[in-house]
Amino acid sequence: MPTIPRRRRSPEEVAAAAPVNGTKRVLLAAPRGYCAGVDRAVIAVEKALEHYGSPVYVRKQIVHNVHVVSSLEAKGAIFVEETDEVPEGSLVIFSAHGVSPAVVESAEERGLRTIDATCPLVTKVHKEAVRFAKDDFDILLIGHDGHEEVEGTAGEAPDHIQIINGPHEVDQVTVRDPEKVIWLSQTTLSVDETMETVRLLKQRFPTLQDPPSDDICYATTNRQVAIKKISPQAELVIVVGSANSSNSVRLVEVALEYGAKASYRVDFANEVDETWFEGVATVGVTSGASVPEVLVQDVLRLLADYGYGSVEEVVTAEEDLLFSLPKELRATLKQAGDVSRALGGRKSRS
Ligand code: SF4
């Protein structure tokens, strides 16, 4: 399918070229869409299907996107909620959001073969949790209770971790020793809201330690920076992403916070509602970290039909990170001579 032609501009150039008298245009955020962790997890399932054949079981949605999950299902992946749904001896892949040690143990007990597609940046947070629990810190994990990533991280040290859902919960926090407290976070939160939670926590616990490095990942941060640039100029911001995608939902919130008059999340172009465009000259478009570009292109085609054919891409950062595939797969791929995408590194810029 042809992509919609677009010009690439810096945020400053776009601001200088604001539309005159209601000229219709689209400001397309960059970076948007797939991050390195999602790319790795999706390829892991595809390669497992290719090399081991179906069925390949996947615990939870491999990434939080309806389209990605149904595409992999069509290729033979079977998504389950828990490992006890997987027949003994079968192959199961753990999703990009990570799992607690209890899930790994349960898979071992059932004799399952496993591939761990946890994003390396989530694994980093797990390791921080283990390390600070070992040093007997109280760990304040800022994140959404019930989110798979938070369940996985909290499961590393349940006796040391308490989950803080946001600034409104800071007052209820109690710790054993206020001198020995650290905060960690889910990777896909709003940067601004998390900093506000930390600010309030530090009022209560002045020696609260910061994580050794940022837990909110580069992809979440970059997508929020890009939409912050666009939102003040857009009457409407459309975020492509699924309802259970934390980083997609955050993009809607950030767009509204930074000046968009309206913002909606859609899984597919056919969810875009005509009534949203009344009096709208500039539409901002972005997508969450688990969204394939094809879904954004569908939205752009629809916008062109509505007269928003002029697309300016606002680039706030370049991303070229690639993660190597899970180690359990690498040996198989190497043996089969399929090394094209086994190792990580940087994407080619050609
Ligand atoms: S959003 Fe960040 S943490 Fe999550 S999979 Fe992507 S790179 Fe990894």
XYZ file of C-alpha atoms and ligand atoms in Angstrom:
358
model
C 0.000 0.000 0.000
C 1.449 3.447 -0.827
C 2.359 5.647 2.126
C 1.078 9.203 2.336
C 3.834 11.580 1.122
C 5.004 13.971 3.795
C 7.549 16.648 4.518
C 9.837 16.314 7.526
C 10.188 19.473 9.575
C 11.580 20.532 12.889
C 9.033 21.692 15.513
C 10.262 25.284 15.030
C 9.650 25.214 11.265
C 6.174 23.820 11.806
C 5.310 26.504 14.353
C 6.547 29.200 11.970
C 4.357 27.779 9.209
C 1.097 27.700 11.157
C -1.967 27.339 8.906
C -3.632 30.504 7.712
C -7.429 30.880 7.789
C -8.279 27.287 8.479
C -6.028 25.527 5.950
C -6.298 21.847 6.785
C -3.140 19.966 7.706
C -1.830 17.011 9.688
C 1.112 17.219 12.088
C 2.546 13.728 12.350
C 4.621 13.007 15.454
C 8.010 11.333 15.183
C 9.029 9.200 16.943
C 5.837 7.176 17.099
C 4.892 3.505 16.894
C 7.067 0.440 17.449
C 9.811 0.626 20.048
C 12.779 -1.723 20.207
C 11.168 -3.923 22.897
C 7.957 -4.443 20.917
C 9.845 -5.083 17.687
C 11.927 -7.740 19.461
C 8.917 -9.443 21.103
C 6.853 -9.615 17.911
C 9.787 -10.964 15.886
C 10.415 -13.525 18.648
C 6.910 -14.966 18.169
C 7.232 -14.900 14.374
C 10.627 -16.617 14.452
C 9.399 -19.221 16.967
C 6.482 -20.059 14.662
C 8.801 -20.215 11.672
C 11.401 -22.460 13.314
C 9.369 -24.623 15.710
C 5.993 -24.594 13.925
C 2.615 -23.957 15.522
C 1.283 -24.089 18.091
C 3.414 -21.583 19.903
C 1.745 -20.445 23.124
C 2.119 -16.880 24.376
C 1.343 -15.934 27.969
C -0.755 -12.739 27.850
C -0.809 -10.448 24.838
C 2.752 -10.362 23.521
C 2.355 -6.567 23.257
C -0.752 -4.516 23.985
C -2.144 -4.156 20.485
C -5.266 -5.785 19.088
C -4.011 -5.845 15.496
C -0.627 -7.382 16.384
C -2.242 -10.086 18.506
C -4.806 -11.066 15.878
C -2.126 -11.109 13.145
C 0.015 -13.483 15.212
C -3.029 -15.626 16.009
C -3.637 -15.966 12.285
C -0.070 -17.267 11.925
C -0.592 -19.937 14.612
C 0.172 -18.293 17.965
C -2.153 -19.200 20.833
C -2.574 -16.562 23.523
C -3.308 -17.736 27.062
C -3.735 -15.932 30.349
C -1.683 -18.314 32.480
C 0.844 -21.073 31.998
C -1.547 -23.712 33.406
C -3.506 -23.393 30.139
C -0.448 -24.559 28.173
C -0.176 -28.320 27.552
C 2.794 -29.893 29.354
C 6.002 -29.932 27.338
C 4.812 -27.170 24.959
C 6.587 -23.968 24.040
C 5.424 -20.760 25.717
C 6.662 -17.217 25.166
C 6.547 -14.640 27.956
C 5.326 -11.239 26.777
C 7.303 -7.988 26.501
C 5.814 -6.803 29.810
C 7.733 -9.358 31.850
C 6.778 -12.007 34.381
C 7.317 -12.576 38.073
C 9.587 -15.394 39.301
C 6.416 -17.285 40.330
C 5.345 -17.513 36.679
C 8.760 -18.820 35.644
C 8.599 -21.437 38.412
C 5.114 -22.513 37.421
C 6.252 -22.970 33.801
C 9.209 -25.038 34.978
C 6.973 -27.223 37.133
C 4.835 -27.986 34.092
C 7.876 -28.874 31.991
C 7.202 -26.056 29.526
C 9.841 -24.842 27.120
C 10.038 -21.073 27.463
C 11.217 -18.053 25.501
C 11.407 -14.875 27.517
C 10.476 -11.874 25.336
C 10.500 -9.460 28.276
C 11.796 -6.097 27.070
C 15.385 -5.636 28.309
C 14.335 -2.257 29.737
C 11.695 -3.984 31.887
C 14.280 -6.575 32.944
C 16.472 -3.675 34.053
C 13.741 -2.540 36.473
C 13.347 -6.136 37.737
C 17.067 -6.242 38.494
C 16.860 -2.933 40.358
C 13.998 -4.315 42.447
C 15.956 -7.463 43.307
C 19.077 -5.487 44.179
C 17.369 -2.961 46.464
C 15.238 -5.640 48.120
C 18.439 -7.547 48.864
C 19.764 -4.387 50.556
C 16.508 -4.317 52.542
C 15.126 -1.060 51.081
C 11.450 -0.244 51.022
C 10.718 0.085 47.296
C 7.979 2.464 46.151
C 6.985 1.233 42.704
C 5.128 3.965 40.846
C 2.826 2.273 38.368
C -0.653 1.035 37.644
C -1.784 -1.704 39.972
C -2.954 -4.661 37.902
C -0.825 -3.820 34.852
C 1.142 -6.893 33.780
C 4.474 -5.109 33.941
C 3.820 -3.923 37.488
C 2.698 -7.405 38.560
C 5.921 -8.847 37.154
C 8.203 -6.294 38.813
C 6.362 -6.404 42.145
C 6.611 -10.198 42.073
C 10.402 -9.942 42.263
C 10.248 -8.696 45.840
C 6.657 -8.687 47.142
C 7.763 -8.115 50.739
C 9.676 -4.946 49.891
C 7.551 -3.336 47.182
C 4.455 -1.196 47.500
C 2.677 0.092 44.435
C 1.877 3.798 44.164
C -0.717 4.518 41.483
C -0.065 8.256 41.360
C 0.228 11.500 43.342
C -3.127 10.899 45.074
C -1.723 7.864 46.920
C 1.394 9.482 48.351
C -0.294 10.401 51.661
C -1.093 6.758 52.406
C 2.474 5.476 52.056
C 4.148 4.086 55.154
C 7.717 2.789 55.273
C 9.775 0.950 57.872
C 12.779 3.289 57.756
C 12.421 6.660 55.965
C 16.214 6.701 55.460
C 16.094 3.543 53.380
C 13.534 4.083 50.655
C 13.865 4.110 46.859
C 11.350 4.716 44.109
C 11.195 2.748 40.863
C 8.577 2.955 38.138
C 6.689 1.257 35.362
C 8.348 1.988 32.002
C 5.301 3.474 30.256
C 4.017 6.201 32.583
C 3.463 9.898 32.028
C 6.844 11.490 32.707
C 5.257 14.631 34.185
C 2.847 12.809 36.483
C 5.575 10.487 37.715
C 7.817 13.444 38.526
C 4.931 14.988 40.471
C 4.492 11.753 42.440
C 8.224 11.735 43.181
C 8.147 15.392 44.235
C 5.394 14.645 46.749
C 7.138 11.499 47.961
C 10.304 13.514 48.555
C 8.349 15.976 50.684
C 7.440 13.060 52.913
C 10.753 11.180 52.665
C 13.504 13.731 51.954
C 16.229 11.094 51.549
C 14.183 9.053 49.060
C 16.631 7.550 46.540
C 16.208 7.833 42.793
C 16.566 4.773 40.534
C 20.120 4.235 39.268
C 18.861 5.250 35.776
C 15.505 6.335 34.328
C 12.886 3.585 34.521
C 10.446 5.319 32.161
C 11.936 4.109 28.914
C 13.362 6.110 26.015
C 10.409 5.180 23.762
C 7.749 6.377 26.207
C 9.663 9.607 26.836
C 10.317 10.303 23.142
C 6.675 9.764 22.140
C 5.512 12.123 24.886
C 8.062 14.797 23.894
C 6.874 14.606 20.272
C 3.192 14.946 21.121
C 3.929 17.829 23.519
C 5.416 19.758 20.570
C 2.411 19.169 18.348
C -0.470 19.489 20.775
C -0.444 23.283 21.278
C -1.025 23.695 17.519
C -3.632 20.961 17.093
C -7.353 21.275 17.700
C -7.556 17.500 17.513
C -4.991 14.798 18.317
C -5.591 11.210 17.209
C -3.561 8.552 19.006
C -3.445 5.137 17.366
C -3.184 2.439 20.023
C -5.165 -0.098 22.029
C -7.156 0.598 25.191
C -4.870 -1.563 27.348
C -1.709 0.073 26.009
C -0.488 2.215 28.872
C 1.790 4.397 26.772
C -0.970 5.017 24.176
C -3.469 6.069 26.831
C -0.830 8.379 28.344
C -0.357 10.043 24.929
C -4.032 11.075 24.904
C -3.649 12.575 28.387
C -0.428 14.381 27.487
C -1.986 15.801 24.292
C -4.876 17.282 26.267
C -2.565 18.600 28.965
C -0.386 20.349 26.368
C -3.125 22.209 24.551
C -4.978 19.904 22.162
C -8.670 20.833 22.325
C -9.670 17.206 21.885
C -7.820 13.916 21.729
C -9.042 10.419 20.957
C -7.459 6.976 20.892
C -8.394 4.579 18.114
C -7.320 1.038 17.302
C -8.247 1.370 13.651
C -9.043 4.139 11.155
C -12.694 3.073 10.976
C -13.134 4.237 14.593
C -12.391 7.849 13.627
C -15.604 9.874 13.933
C -16.533 12.519 11.379
C -17.921 14.809 14.068
C -14.459 15.240 15.591
C -13.386 17.482 12.685
C -15.828 20.350 13.123
C -13.799 23.602 13.068
C -10.509 21.679 13.078
C -7.674 23.045 10.930
C -4.795 21.040 12.396
C -4.931 17.361 13.343
C -2.071 15.851 15.316
C -1.396 12.144 14.798
C 0.767 9.770 16.782
C 0.813 6.123 17.842
C 1.796 4.098 20.874
C 4.908 1.965 21.145
C 3.088 -1.255 20.208
C 1.441 0.051 17.034
C 2.555 -0.999 13.545
C 2.959 1.888 11.110
C 0.401 0.412 8.719
C -2.377 1.442 11.155
C -1.138 5.045 11.192
C -1.033 5.073 7.395
C -4.681 3.934 7.364
C -5.591 6.925 9.535
C -3.609 9.292 7.290
C -5.442 7.987 4.213
C -8.752 8.604 5.940
C -7.682 12.102 6.967
C -6.703 12.819 3.366
C -10.253 11.827 2.352
C -11.536 14.417 4.836
C -9.328 17.082 3.206
C -6.342 16.824 5.560
C -3.954 15.746 2.808
C -1.049 17.977 3.804
C 1.117 15.968 6.214
C 4.061 17.497 8.031
C 6.166 15.174 10.135
C 7.450 16.838 13.303
C 10.667 15.106 14.313
C 11.828 15.570 17.893
C 14.233 12.602 18.089
C 15.725 9.878 15.934
C 15.500 6.296 17.203
C 17.662 3.511 15.885
C 17.933 1.052 18.768
C 17.504 -2.676 18.128
C 17.565 -5.359 20.825
C 18.960 -8.806 20.180
C 16.347 -11.564 20.138
C 15.777 -13.666 23.298
C 18.725 -15.929 24.027
C 16.558 -19.069 23.864
C 15.919 -18.309 20.173
C 19.347 -17.137 19.146
C 20.978 -20.592 19.202
C 18.169 -22.052 17.069
C 18.382 -19.207 14.587
C 22.153 -19.492 14.394
C 21.943 -23.220 13.755
C 19.432 -22.580 10.976
C 21.651 -19.861 9.475
C 18.926 -17.276 10.174
C 21.063 -14.554 11.698
C 19.579 -11.561 9.895
C 17.787 -10.254 12.976
C 19.182 -12.367 15.817
C 21.521 -9.729 17.153
C 20.794 -6.214 18.288
C 22.557 -2.978 17.459
C 21.382 0.034 15.536
C 18.976 0.175 12.638
C 20.381 1.079 9.272
C 19.566 4.680 8.410
C 19.354 4.013 4.663
S 7.694 0.752 25.714
Fe 9.804 0.813 26.486
S 9.875 -0.736 28.081
Fe 8.020 -1.127 26.893
S 8.647 -2.607 25.348
Fe 8.964 -0.597 24.454
S 11.113 -0.058 24.886
Fe 10.528 -1.738 26.231
